[in-house]
Amino acid sequence: HHQSTPVHYGELKKIVEALSFKFTELPSRPISQGRRCFADSESSSQSTKAGAFLMQALVCFHEACRLVEECVCEATVKDSPLTAAVHQNEDTLECVCVCLLKCCDTAYIPTVTRVCERSPSPRVLQIFLSILSMQFSVLRNF
């Protein structure tokens, strides 16, 4: 008989909040830039790092949303003693859902919109739209 690993909602919430805070610090200038002269290589390097962080952060946030969506959709997981809250105030599935929605609203939507207005990216938009879809799924099933 296989037991699922407990989902530590409070820890997941802390990670999501920290990642979201860093996400909002992405530069305002375009992230994916074309060829630049040698003198601008430092700026180009920073832009490349920012672009890599953007994708990594979106993938991590996407995976957090996917995990929460699975927990919300599975009544057995939702009510399982393995995922029961240690502290009813902060370590609950509902609290993580609210956190994901808040972070999406305050960090991911404005930042992705700002970045893609300057430098559209199909990869960024694809994962971002998937995140938004999961957010609606979580709300519908909660």
PDB file of C-alpha atoms in Angstrom:
ATOM      1  CA  HIS A   1       0.000   0.000   0.000  1.00  0.00           C
ATOM      2  CA  HIS A   2       1.561   3.266  -1.161  1.00  0.00           C
ATOM      3  CA  GLN A   3       1.198   6.386   0.992  1.00  0.00           C
ATOM      4  CA  SER A   4       1.482   9.811  -0.606  1.00  0.00           C
ATOM      5  CA  THR A   5       4.121  12.179   0.662  1.00  0.00           C
ATOM      6  CA  PRO A   6       2.499  14.872   2.804  1.00  0.00           C
ATOM      7  CA  VAL A   7       2.029  18.253   1.203  1.00  0.00           C
ATOM      8  CA  HIS A   8       3.375  20.913   3.538  1.00  0.00           C
ATOM      9  CA  TYR A   9       1.132  23.778   2.537  1.00  0.00           C
ATOM     10  CA  GLY A  10       2.826  26.338   4.773  1.00  0.00           C
ATOM     11  CA  GLU A  11       6.242  25.591   3.242  1.00  0.00           C
ATOM     12  CA  LEU A  12       4.827  25.672  -0.286  1.00  0.00           C
ATOM     13  CA  LYS A  13       3.231  29.042   0.482  1.00  0.00           C
ATOM     14  CA  LYS A  14       6.554  30.468   1.747  1.00  0.00           C
ATOM     15  CA  ILE A  15       8.379  29.326  -1.392  1.00  0.00           C
ATOM     16  CA  VAL A  16       5.701  30.737  -3.697  1.00  0.00           C
ATOM     17  CA  GLU A  17       5.732  34.086  -1.875  1.00  0.00           C
ATOM     18  CA  ALA A  18       9.541  34.371  -2.002  1.00  0.00           C
ATOM     19  CA  LEU A  19       9.632  33.451  -5.695  1.00  0.00           C
ATOM     20  CA  SER A  20       6.852  35.918  -6.469  1.00  0.00           C
ATOM     21  CA  PHE A  21       8.680  38.722  -4.672  1.00  0.00           C
ATOM     22  CA  LYS A  22      11.827  38.103  -6.752  1.00  0.00           C
ATOM     23  CA  PHE A  23       9.704  37.815  -9.895  1.00  0.00           C
ATOM     24  CA  THR A  24       8.438  41.380  -9.503  1.00  0.00           C
ATOM     25  CA  GLU A  25      12.053  42.595  -9.440  1.00  0.00           C
ATOM     26  CA  LEU A  26      12.650  41.634 -13.080  1.00  0.00           C
ATOM     27  CA  PRO A  27      13.999  44.565 -15.109  1.00  0.00           C
ATOM     28  CA  SER A  28      11.629  46.778 -17.075  1.00  0.00           C
ATOM     29  CA  ARG A  29      13.786  46.709 -20.200  1.00  0.00           C
ATOM     30  CA  PRO A  30      13.224  43.980 -22.786  1.00  0.00           C
ATOM     31  CA  ILE A  31      14.505  40.612 -21.655  1.00  0.00           C
ATOM     32  CA  SER A  32      15.237  38.899 -24.940  1.00  0.00           C
ATOM     33  CA  GLN A  33      17.381  41.278 -26.921  1.00  0.00           C
ATOM     34  CA  GLY A  34      18.914  40.800 -30.327  1.00  0.00           C
ATOM     35  CA  ARG A  35      22.615  41.173 -31.097  1.00  0.00           C
ATOM     36  CA  ARG A  36      24.319  44.009 -29.323  1.00  0.00           C
ATOM     37  CA  CYS A  37      27.755  45.513 -29.623  1.00  0.00           C
ATOM     38  CA  PHE A  38      30.578  44.222 -27.428  1.00  0.00           C
ATOM     39  CA  ALA A  39      30.395  47.259 -25.138  1.00  0.00           C
ATOM     40  CA  ASP A  40      26.835  46.309 -24.233  1.00  0.00           C
ATOM     41  CA  SER A  41      27.697  42.687 -23.410  1.00  0.00           C
ATOM     42  CA  GLU A  42      27.196  43.149 -19.650  1.00  0.00           C
ATOM     43  CA  SER A  43      23.692  44.488 -20.216  1.00  0.00           C
ATOM     44  CA  SER A  44      22.997  41.634 -22.630  1.00  0.00           C
ATOM     45  CA  SER A  45      24.263  39.101 -20.079  1.00  0.00           C
ATOM     46  CA  GLN A  46      21.977  40.559 -17.402  1.00  0.00           C
ATOM     47  CA  SER A  47      19.102  40.440 -19.863  1.00  0.00           C
ATOM     48  CA  THR A  48      19.815  36.769 -20.615  1.00  0.00           C
ATOM     49  CA  LYS A  49      19.923  35.952 -16.890  1.00  0.00           C
ATOM     50  CA  ALA A  50      16.650  37.819 -16.353  1.00  0.00           C
ATOM     51  CA  GLY A  51      15.069  35.869 -19.213  1.00  0.00           C
ATOM     52  CA  ALA A  52      16.259  32.576 -17.740  1.00  0.00           C
ATOM     53  CA  PHE A  53      14.922  33.535 -14.310  1.00  0.00           C
ATOM     54  CA  LEU A  54      11.596  34.563 -15.848  1.00  0.00           C
ATOM     55  CA  MET A  55      11.165  31.114 -17.402  1.00  0.00           C
ATOM     56  CA  GLN A  56      12.363  29.249 -14.294  1.00  0.00           C
ATOM     57  CA  ALA A  57      10.039  31.248 -12.050  1.00  0.00           C
ATOM     58  CA  LEU A  58       7.086  30.656 -14.358  1.00  0.00           C
ATOM     59  CA  VAL A  59       7.821  26.919 -14.479  1.00  0.00           C
ATOM     60  CA  CYS A  60       8.089  26.754 -10.670  1.00  0.00           C
ATOM     61  CA  PHE A  61       4.873  28.722 -10.192  1.00  0.00           C
ATOM     62  CA  HIS A  62       3.191  26.514 -12.804  1.00  0.00           C
ATOM     63  CA  GLU A  63       4.266  23.385 -10.904  1.00  0.00           C
ATOM     64  CA  ALA A  64       3.000  24.837  -7.606  1.00  0.00           C
ATOM     65  CA  CYS A  65      -0.346  25.542  -9.277  1.00  0.00           C
ATOM     66  CA  ARG A  66      -0.409  22.021 -10.737  1.00  0.00           C
ATOM     67  CA  LEU A  67       0.251  20.471  -7.320  1.00  0.00           C
ATOM     68  CA  VAL A  68      -2.475  22.532  -5.665  1.00  0.00           C
ATOM     69  CA  GLU A  69      -4.879  21.769  -8.521  1.00  0.00           C
ATOM     70  CA  GLU A  70      -4.274  18.042  -7.997  1.00  0.00           C
ATOM     71  CA  CYS A  71      -4.862  18.393  -4.251  1.00  0.00           C
ATOM     72  CA  VAL A  72      -8.067  20.371  -4.766  1.00  0.00           C
ATOM     73  CA  CYS A  73      -9.398  17.957  -7.393  1.00  0.00           C
ATOM     74  CA  GLU A  74      -8.724  14.846  -5.332  1.00  0.00           C
ATOM     75  CA  ALA A  75     -11.143  14.685  -2.431  1.00  0.00           C
ATOM     76  CA  THR A  76      -9.058  11.921  -0.850  1.00  0.00           C
ATOM     77  CA  VAL A  77      -5.988  14.155  -0.835  1.00  0.00           C
ATOM     78  CA  LYS A  78      -7.963  17.173   0.348  1.00  0.00           C
ATOM     79  CA  ASP A  79      -9.327  15.283   3.358  1.00  0.00           C
ATOM     80  CA  SER A  80      -6.303  13.071   3.988  1.00  0.00           C
ATOM     81  CA  PRO A  81      -4.648  13.117   7.403  1.00  0.00           C
ATOM     82  CA  LEU A  82      -1.339  13.317   5.524  1.00  0.00           C
ATOM     83  CA  THR A  83      -2.242  16.780   4.290  1.00  0.00           C
ATOM     84  CA  ALA A  84      -4.078  17.915   7.390  1.00  0.00           C
ATOM     85  CA  ALA A  85      -3.063  21.296   8.679  1.00  0.00           C
ATOM     86  CA  VAL A  86      -0.657  21.579  11.560  1.00  0.00           C
ATOM     87  CA  HIS A  87      -1.719  25.176  12.172  1.00  0.00           C
ATOM     88  CA  GLN A  88      -5.247  25.781  10.948  1.00  0.00           C
ATOM     89  CA  ASN A  89      -4.483  29.453  10.277  1.00  0.00           C
ATOM     90  CA  GLU A  90      -1.675  29.166   7.722  1.00  0.00           C
ATOM     91  CA  ASP A  91      -0.971  25.585   6.709  1.00  0.00           C
ATOM     92  CA  THR A  92      -4.111  24.720   4.760  1.00  0.00           C
ATOM     93  CA  LEU A  93      -4.924  23.984   1.158  1.00  0.00           C
ATOM     94  CA  GLU A  94      -7.316  26.928   1.106  1.00  0.00           C
ATOM     95  CA  CYS A  95      -4.566  29.254   2.358  1.00  0.00           C
ATOM     96  CA  VAL A  96      -2.210  28.110  -0.422  1.00  0.00           C
ATOM     97  CA  CYS A  97      -4.964  28.589  -3.024  1.00  0.00           C
ATOM     98  CA  VAL A  98      -5.506  32.153  -1.829  1.00  0.00           C
ATOM     99  CA  CYS A  99      -1.739  32.734  -1.857  1.00  0.00           C
ATOM    100  CA  LEU A 100      -1.435  31.469  -5.454  1.00  0.00           C
ATOM    101  CA  LEU A 101      -4.284  33.702  -6.576  1.00  0.00           C
ATOM    102  CA  LYS A 102      -2.822  36.721  -4.795  1.00  0.00           C
ATOM    103  CA  CYS A 103       0.678  36.125  -6.210  1.00  0.00           C
ATOM    104  CA  CYS A 104      -0.717  35.623  -9.690  1.00  0.00           C
ATOM    105  CA  ASP A 105      -2.702  38.849  -9.407  1.00  0.00           C
ATOM    106  CA  THR A 106       0.027  40.996  -7.848  1.00  0.00           C
ATOM    107  CA  ALA A 107       3.219  39.557  -9.360  1.00  0.00           C
ATOM    108  CA  TYR A 108       2.779  37.271 -12.362  1.00  0.00           C
ATOM    109  CA  ILE A 109       0.034  39.022 -14.340  1.00  0.00           C
ATOM    110  CA  PRO A 110       1.610  42.515 -14.166  1.00  0.00           C
ATOM    111  CA  THR A 111       5.183  41.291 -14.717  1.00  0.00           C
ATOM    112  CA  VAL A 112       4.418  38.974 -17.641  1.00  0.00           C
ATOM    113  CA  THR A 113       2.240  41.660 -19.215  1.00  0.00           C
ATOM    114  CA  ARG A 114       5.003  44.263 -18.840  1.00  0.00           C
ATOM    115  CA  VAL A 115       7.714  41.965 -20.173  1.00  0.00           C
ATOM    116  CA  CYS A 116       5.663  40.663 -23.106  1.00  0.00           C
ATOM    117  CA  GLU A 117       4.565  44.161 -24.130  1.00  0.00           C
ATOM    118  CA  ARG A 118       8.235  44.965 -24.746  1.00  0.00           C
ATOM    119  CA  SER A 119       9.398  41.591 -25.958  1.00  0.00           C
ATOM    120  CA  PRO A 120       6.664  39.043 -26.824  1.00  0.00           C
ATOM    121  CA  SER A 121       7.576  35.420 -26.210  1.00  0.00           C
ATOM    122  CA  PRO A 122       5.355  32.491 -27.233  1.00  0.00           C
ATOM    123  CA  ARG A 123       7.024  30.238 -24.617  1.00  0.00           C
ATOM    124  CA  VAL A 124       6.374  32.717 -21.812  1.00  0.00           C
ATOM    125  CA  LEU A 125       2.784  33.282 -22.911  1.00  0.00           C
ATOM    126  CA  GLN A 126       2.113  29.553 -23.273  1.00  0.00           C
ATOM    127  CA  ILE A 127       3.137  28.727 -19.711  1.00  0.00           C
ATOM    128  CA  PHE A 128       1.489  31.896 -18.390  1.00  0.00           C
ATOM    129  CA  LEU A 129      -1.854  31.015 -20.009  1.00  0.00           C
ATOM    130  CA  SER A 130      -1.567  27.511 -18.579  1.00  0.00           C
ATOM    131  CA  ILE A 131      -1.084  29.044 -15.111  1.00  0.00           C
ATOM    132  CA  LEU A 132      -4.186  31.202 -15.558  1.00  0.00           C
ATOM    133  CA  SER A 133      -6.174  28.174 -16.687  1.00  0.00           C
ATOM    134  CA  MET A 134      -5.128  26.261 -13.569  1.00  0.00           C
ATOM    135  CA  GLN A 135      -6.106  29.203 -11.373  1.00  0.00           C
ATOM    136  CA  PHE A 136      -9.658  29.040 -12.732  1.00  0.00           C
ATOM    137  CA  SER A 137      -9.709  25.268 -12.300  1.00  0.00           C
ATOM    138  CA  VAL A 138      -8.645  25.569  -8.659  1.00  0.00           C
ATOM    139  CA  LEU A 139     -11.329  28.179  -7.965  1.00  0.00           C
ATOM    140  CA  ARG A 140     -14.022  26.122  -9.678  1.00  0.00           C
ATOM    141  CA  ASN A 141     -13.184  22.950  -7.747  1.00  0.00           C
ATOM    142  CA  PHE A 142     -12.494  24.411  -4.328  1.00  0.00           C
TER     143      PHE A 142
END
